[in-house]
Structure formats: C-alpha cells, structure tokens
Tab-separated table of C-alpha atoms in Angstrom:
chain	number	residue	atom	x	y	z
A	1150	UNK	CA	22.768	32.664	0.100
A	1151	UNK	CA	20.046	35.208	-0.583
A	1152	UNK	CA	17.058	33.971	-2.570
A	1153	UNK	CA	14.951	35.858	-5.116
A	1154	UNK	CA	11.598	36.716	-3.585
A	1155	UNK	CA	9.763	34.288	-5.854
A	1156	UNK	CA	11.986	31.483	-4.494
A	1157	UNK	CA	10.923	32.292	-0.953
A	1158	UNK	CA	7.247	32.571	-1.796
A	1159	UNK	CA	7.202	29.630	-4.157
A	1160	UNK	CA	5.718	31.919	-6.828
A	1161	UNK	CA	6.915	31.590	-10.434
A	1162	UNK	CA	8.729	34.629	-11.795
A	1163	UNK	CA	6.775	36.648	-14.323
A	1164	UNK	CA	3.317	35.971	-12.883
A	1165	UNK	CA	1.198	38.519	-10.936
A	1166	UNK	CA	2.077	38.599	-7.237
A	1167	UNK	CA	-0.522	41.014	-5.828
A	1168	UNK	CA	-2.498	38.334	-3.983
A	1169	UNK	CA	0.541	36.511	-2.629
A	1170	UNK	CA	1.918	36.814	0.860
A	1171	UNK	CA	5.006	35.579	2.628
A	1172	UNK	CA	5.832	35.192	6.309
A	1173	UNK	CA	8.644	37.605	7.151
A	1174	UNK	CA	10.909	38.328	10.101
A	1175	UNK	CA	14.185	40.091	10.898
A	1176	UNK	CA	16.880	38.135	12.670
A	1177	UNK	CA	20.483	37.534	13.615
A	1178	UNK	CA	22.183	34.198	12.962
A	1179	UNK	CA	25.029	32.553	14.893
A	1180	UNK	CA	28.140	31.654	12.873
A	1181	UNK	CA	28.622	28.081	11.739
A	1182	UNK	CA	31.138	27.152	14.446
A	1183	UNK	CA	28.775	28.274	17.222
A	1184	UNK	CA	25.908	26.312	15.685
A	1185	UNK	CA	28.073	23.242	15.226
A	1186	UNK	CA	29.127	23.437	18.887
A	1187	UNK	CA	25.477	23.342	19.976
A	1188	UNK	CA	24.643	20.664	17.416
A	1189	UNK	CA	27.347	18.443	18.936
A	1190	UNK	CA	25.792	18.843	22.391
A	1191	UNK	CA	22.349	18.008	20.958
A	1192	UNK	CA	23.363	14.724	19.313
A	1193	UNK	CA	22.281	12.551	22.270
A	1194	UNK	CA	18.899	14.337	22.265
A	1195	UNK	CA	18.503	13.740	18.525
A	1196	UNK	CA	18.893	10.023	19.190
A	1197	UNK	CA	16.805	9.973	22.381
A	1198	UNK	CA	13.847	11.971	21.023
A	1199	UNK	CA	13.487	11.132	17.319
A	1200	UNK	CA	9.783	12.046	17.269
A	1201	UNK	CA	10.472	15.697	18.011
A	1202	UNK	CA	10.341	18.053	15.009
A	1203	UNK	CA	13.956	19.200	14.963
A	1204	UNK	CA	14.777	22.424	13.117
A	1205	UNK	CA	17.565	22.313	10.573
A	1206	UNK	CA	20.823	23.804	11.871
A	1207	UNK	CA	20.961	26.176	8.892
A	1208	UNK	CA	17.601	27.633	10.008
A	1209	UNK	CA	18.675	28.534	13.551
A	1210	UNK	CA	18.239	32.252	14.186
A	1211	UNK	CA	17.529	34.893	16.835
A	1212	UNK	CA	14.343	36.725	15.888
A	1213	UNK	CA	14.444	40.513	16.348
A	1214	UNK	CA	11.061	41.349	14.837
A	1215	UNK	CA	8.369	38.991	13.552
A	1216	UNK	CA	6.446	40.884	10.879
A	1217	UNK	CA	3.986	38.099	10.154
A	1218	UNK	CA	2.233	37.530	6.846
A	1219	UNK	CA	2.973	40.385	4.433
A	1220	UNK	CA	2.004	40.956	0.810
A	1221	UNK	CA	4.990	40.141	-1.359
A	1222	UNK	CA	4.835	43.649	-2.787
A	1223	UNK	CA	5.369	45.140	0.702
A	1224	UNK	CA	8.771	43.516	1.109
A	1225	UNK	CA	11.048	45.230	-1.505
A	1226	UNK	CA	10.379	48.778	-0.174
A	1227	UNK	CA	11.764	47.690	3.195
A	1228	UNK	CA	15.149	46.719	1.788
A	1229	UNK	CA	16.823	50.132	1.246
A	1230	UNK	CA	15.876	51.437	4.726
A	1231	UNK	CA	17.061	48.191	6.321
A	1232	UNK	CA	20.347	48.341	4.409
A	1233	UNK	CA	20.915	51.882	5.670
A	1234	UNK	CA	19.973	50.834	9.199
A	1235	UNK	CA	22.472	47.955	9.178
A	1236	UNK	CA	25.227	50.294	7.991
A	1237	UNK	CA	24.803	52.320	11.206
A	1238	UNK	CA	25.057	49.368	13.580
A	1239	UNK	CA	27.981	47.627	15.227
A	1240	UNK	CA	28.597	43.890	15.740
A	1241	UNK	CA	27.146	42.434	18.936
A	1242	UNK	CA	29.103	39.922	21.030
A	1243	UNK	CA	26.766	37.088	22.020
A	1244	UNK	CA	26.888	33.434	23.060
A	1245	UNK	CA	24.467	30.523	23.148
A	1246	UNK	CA	23.751	29.374	26.674
A	1247	UNK	CA	21.606	26.761	28.391
A	1248	UNK	CA	18.186	25.699	27.242
A	1249	UNK	CA	14.526	25.659	28.124
A	1250	UNK	CA	11.043	25.227	26.727
A	1251	UNK	CA	7.913	27.233	26.016
A	1252	UNK	CA	4.760	25.524	27.341
A	1253	UNK	CA	6.494	22.115	27.208
A	1254	UNK	CA	6.147	22.263	23.406
A	1255	UNK	CA	9.021	24.347	22.021
A	1256	UNK	CA	12.659	23.546	22.839
A	1257	UNK	CA	15.120	26.431	22.770
A	1258	UNK	CA	18.667	27.437	23.613
A	1259	UNK	CA	19.193	30.770	25.315
A	1260	UNK	CA	21.369	33.723	24.366
A	1261	UNK	CA	23.736	35.654	26.610
A	1262	UNK	CA	26.302	38.410	26.104
A	1263	UNK	CA	25.429	41.972	25.076
A	1264	UNK	CA	21.719	41.622	25.785
A	1265	UNK	CA	21.297	45.357	26.299
A	1266	UNK	CA	22.627	45.960	22.799
A	1267	UNK	CA	20.440	43.153	21.451
A	1268	UNK	CA	17.278	44.637	22.958
A	1269	UNK	CA	18.222	48.080	21.648
A	1270	UNK	CA	18.816	46.675	18.155
A	1271	UNK	CA	15.439	44.924	18.180
A	1272	UNK	CA	13.624	48.052	19.377
A	1273	UNK	CA	15.306	50.226	16.751
A	1274	UNK	CA	14.636	47.888	13.838
A	1275	UNK	CA	10.990	47.514	14.876
A	1276	UNK	CA	10.629	51.296	14.949
A	1277	UNK	CA	12.158	51.535	11.471
A	1278	UNK	CA	9.783	48.951	10.002
A	1279	UNK	CA	6.765	50.752	11.450
A	1280	UNK	CA	8.055	54.054	10.077
A	1281	UNK	CA	8.062	52.342	6.665
A	1282	UNK	CA	4.318	51.790	7.044
A	1283	UNK	CA	4.369	48.107	7.983
A	1284	UNK	CA	2.358	47.261	11.093
A	1285	UNK	CA	2.852	44.021	12.984
A	1286	UNK	CA	1.952	42.591	16.398
A	1287	UNK	CA	4.229	43.675	19.228
A	1288	UNK	CA	5.906	40.710	20.894
A	1289	UNK	CA	8.398	41.009	23.748
A	1290	UNK	CA	11.925	40.049	22.768
A	1291	UNK	CA	12.927	36.746	24.363
A	1292	UNK	CA	16.364	36.021	22.863
A	1293	UNK	CA	16.626	32.355	21.941
A	1294	UNK	CA	17.150	29.825	19.175
A	1295	UNK	CA	14.177	27.552	18.524
A	1296	UNK	CA	15.583	24.035	18.215
A	1297	UNK	CA	12.565	21.733	18.025
A	1298	UNK	CA	8.860	21.324	18.624
A	1299	UNK	CA	7.116	18.402	20.236
A	1300	UNK	CA	4.512	16.309	18.528
A	1301	UNK	CA	1.080	15.918	20.040
A	1302	UNK	CA	1.266	13.947	23.277
A	1303	UNK	CA	5.083	13.978	23.485
A	1304	UNK	CA	5.598	17.063	25.653
A	1305	UNK	CA	7.719	15.124	28.154
A	1306	UNK	CA	10.405	14.781	25.486
A	1307	UNK	CA	10.710	18.571	25.234
A	1308	UNK	CA	11.093	18.963	28.994
A	1309	UNK	CA	13.752	16.251	29.168
A	1310	UNK	CA	15.656	17.637	26.187
A	1311	UNK	CA	15.651	21.101	27.773
A	1312	UNK	CA	17.088	19.669	30.979
A	1313	UNK	CA	19.958	18.148	29.003
A	1314	UNK	CA	21.017	21.664	27.892
A	1315	UNK	CA	21.145	23.205	31.368
A	1316	UNK	CA	24.954	23.143	31.591
A	1317	UNK	CA	25.621	24.185	27.997
A	1318	UNK	CA	27.755	27.329	27.661
A	1319	UNK	CA	28.809	28.128	24.101
A	1320	UNK	CA	31.723	30.174	22.875
A	1321	UNK	CA	31.437	33.925	22.295
A	1322	UNK	CA	30.783	35.140	18.757
A	1323	UNK	CA	29.883	38.356	16.978
A	1324	UNK	CA	26.571	38.956	15.236
A	1325	UNK	CA	27.624	40.845	12.114
A	1326	UNK	CA	24.625	40.715	9.763
A	1327	UNK	CA	20.966	41.647	9.776
A	1328	UNK	CA	18.842	39.037	7.988
A	1329	UNK	CA	15.476	39.621	6.332
A	1330	UNK	CA	13.976	36.137	6.246
A	1331	UNK	CA	10.911	34.743	4.510
A	1332	UNK	CA	9.044	31.472	4.672
A	1333	UNK	CA	5.903	30.098	3.124
A	1334	UNK	CA	6.744	26.400	3.239
A	1335	UNK	CA	6.837	23.782	5.940
A	1336	UNK	CA	3.641	24.924	7.678
A	1337	UNK	CA	2.274	21.417	7.875
A	1338	UNK	CA	3.489	18.642	10.168
A	1339	UNK	CA	7.117	18.926	9.010
A	1340	UNK	CA	9.801	21.416	10.068
A	1341	UNK	CA	9.567	25.038	8.962
A	1342	UNK	CA	12.192	26.049	6.391
A	1343	UNK	CA	13.461	29.597	5.986
A	1344	UNK	CA	15.312	31.512	3.269
A	1345	UNK	CA	17.135	34.831	3.381
A	1346	UNK	CA	15.394	37.393	1.220
A	1347	UNK	CA	18.368	39.682	1.843
A	1348	UNK	CA	21.034	40.335	4.491
A	1349	UNK	CA	23.248	43.301	5.324
A	1350	UNK	CA	26.594	43.472	7.122
A	1351	UNK	CA	27.253	45.623	10.180
A	1352	UNK	CA	30.401	47.776	9.947
A	1353	UNK	CA	33.432	46.531	11.872
A	1354	UNK	CA	35.110	48.331	14.740
A	1355	UNK	CA	34.696	51.682	16.407
A	1356	UNK	CA	33.649	53.463	13.216
A	1357	UNK	CA	30.428	51.489	13.049
A	1358	UNK	CA	29.784	52.065	16.748
A	1359	UNK	CA	30.275	55.817	16.322
A	1360	UNK	CA	27.855	55.965	13.416
A	1361	UNK	CA	25.326	53.960	15.431
A	1362	UNK	CA	25.557	56.231	18.473
A	1363	UNK	CA	25.344	59.271	16.232
A	1364	UNK	CA	21.974	58.134	14.873
C-alpha cells in the first residue's frame, strides 16, 4: 500500500516541511510467492543466527537507484515523470538465486534472469531522475536482496548464513512495478523499515515492449 509522504517522513500533515528530508530510492520487488520461497529456505538461519538484524520480508527489494537524503519537497515533482517512464517499460523476468555477503557484514540473495534488461532499466531511470534536477551519488548496480546485517563482532554468522544459500535457486517471476520508496525510521540498532511513496505498473505484453523500444 502506498503511504502519504508525511507517513513516510514521520511528519504531521499540515505543518511546514521545508526543512525535512527523507531517504529515497527506486526499486523492484519480488512477488509474495517468490519471497515466501526464500523465507522458507532461510528459516534454519533465522534460528541459528538470532543476533543478526534480519530485514522484514515485506521490505525485500532490488534497488535500481539510491537517491539518498532528499528534501521532502523534491519528491512530488519526480512522480509524474516516473509514472510516464513506467508506462513505457515492459515486465522483466527474474529469479532469486544463491547468496553472499558484503564485507562479512551484509547478507544478500542474488538475482538472475534478464540482467541485461535490469541494468538497462536502472540506467534509464537514473538518467530520468538526473534530468529532473535531482543529483545523487553514482553506485554500480549489484542486483541483490539485502536480507540481514551482522551485529558488531558477529561477522562469522553472516559468512555462515551466506554459505547456507549457495544452492538456492528460486522460481522465475516477473517484475511488473516500479517502486518509489522512502524511509526515515529504523536508522538506529534495529532493522530499517521502508514504505512505498508511490508505485507504477509496467504494461503487459508486446505493446509495452514496443513502447519501451520506441523511446
């Protein structure tokens, strides 16, 4: 469910918002059955490594562009261009696959499938955001779902949990929506929570693909 911007920022409606910021990114999200399949595989790790900071399943996502901390007032002007952008795209067939870690601290599951299309989508949406006047740090796209983070001194848990995902091969699914996500909560020792600011469907079938290729 999409949230009003004040719900994402934690700011009461009707009060000035000029000084407020929210952390924003653009993402794809696996469907529930694909997430539940991975969650089932992770259950032994949940029990074995309870001190890890496990992300909520509803927050799993594939980041396309991390825009960072933006003024709240900078977000609404992005929505119409992003809606038009999504209307020119086509669904991408992807799958969750395997697992690994970043610096023995961040546990992730990988993504396979139409990676060429995924990289093209990320490049195009980043270009659009910059054309809208929003600058953000360039980060290489490394398609993955962040599953958990280790606590200080428990990095071995992350390495072991990643090893338990080596053989995981999830079912294929189609990414059919572009999500504009915001977060300003959970930046302390607990898990980070996210909320959709808005989301837009990709057209189905060849018609959407033709519009995408036609620019």
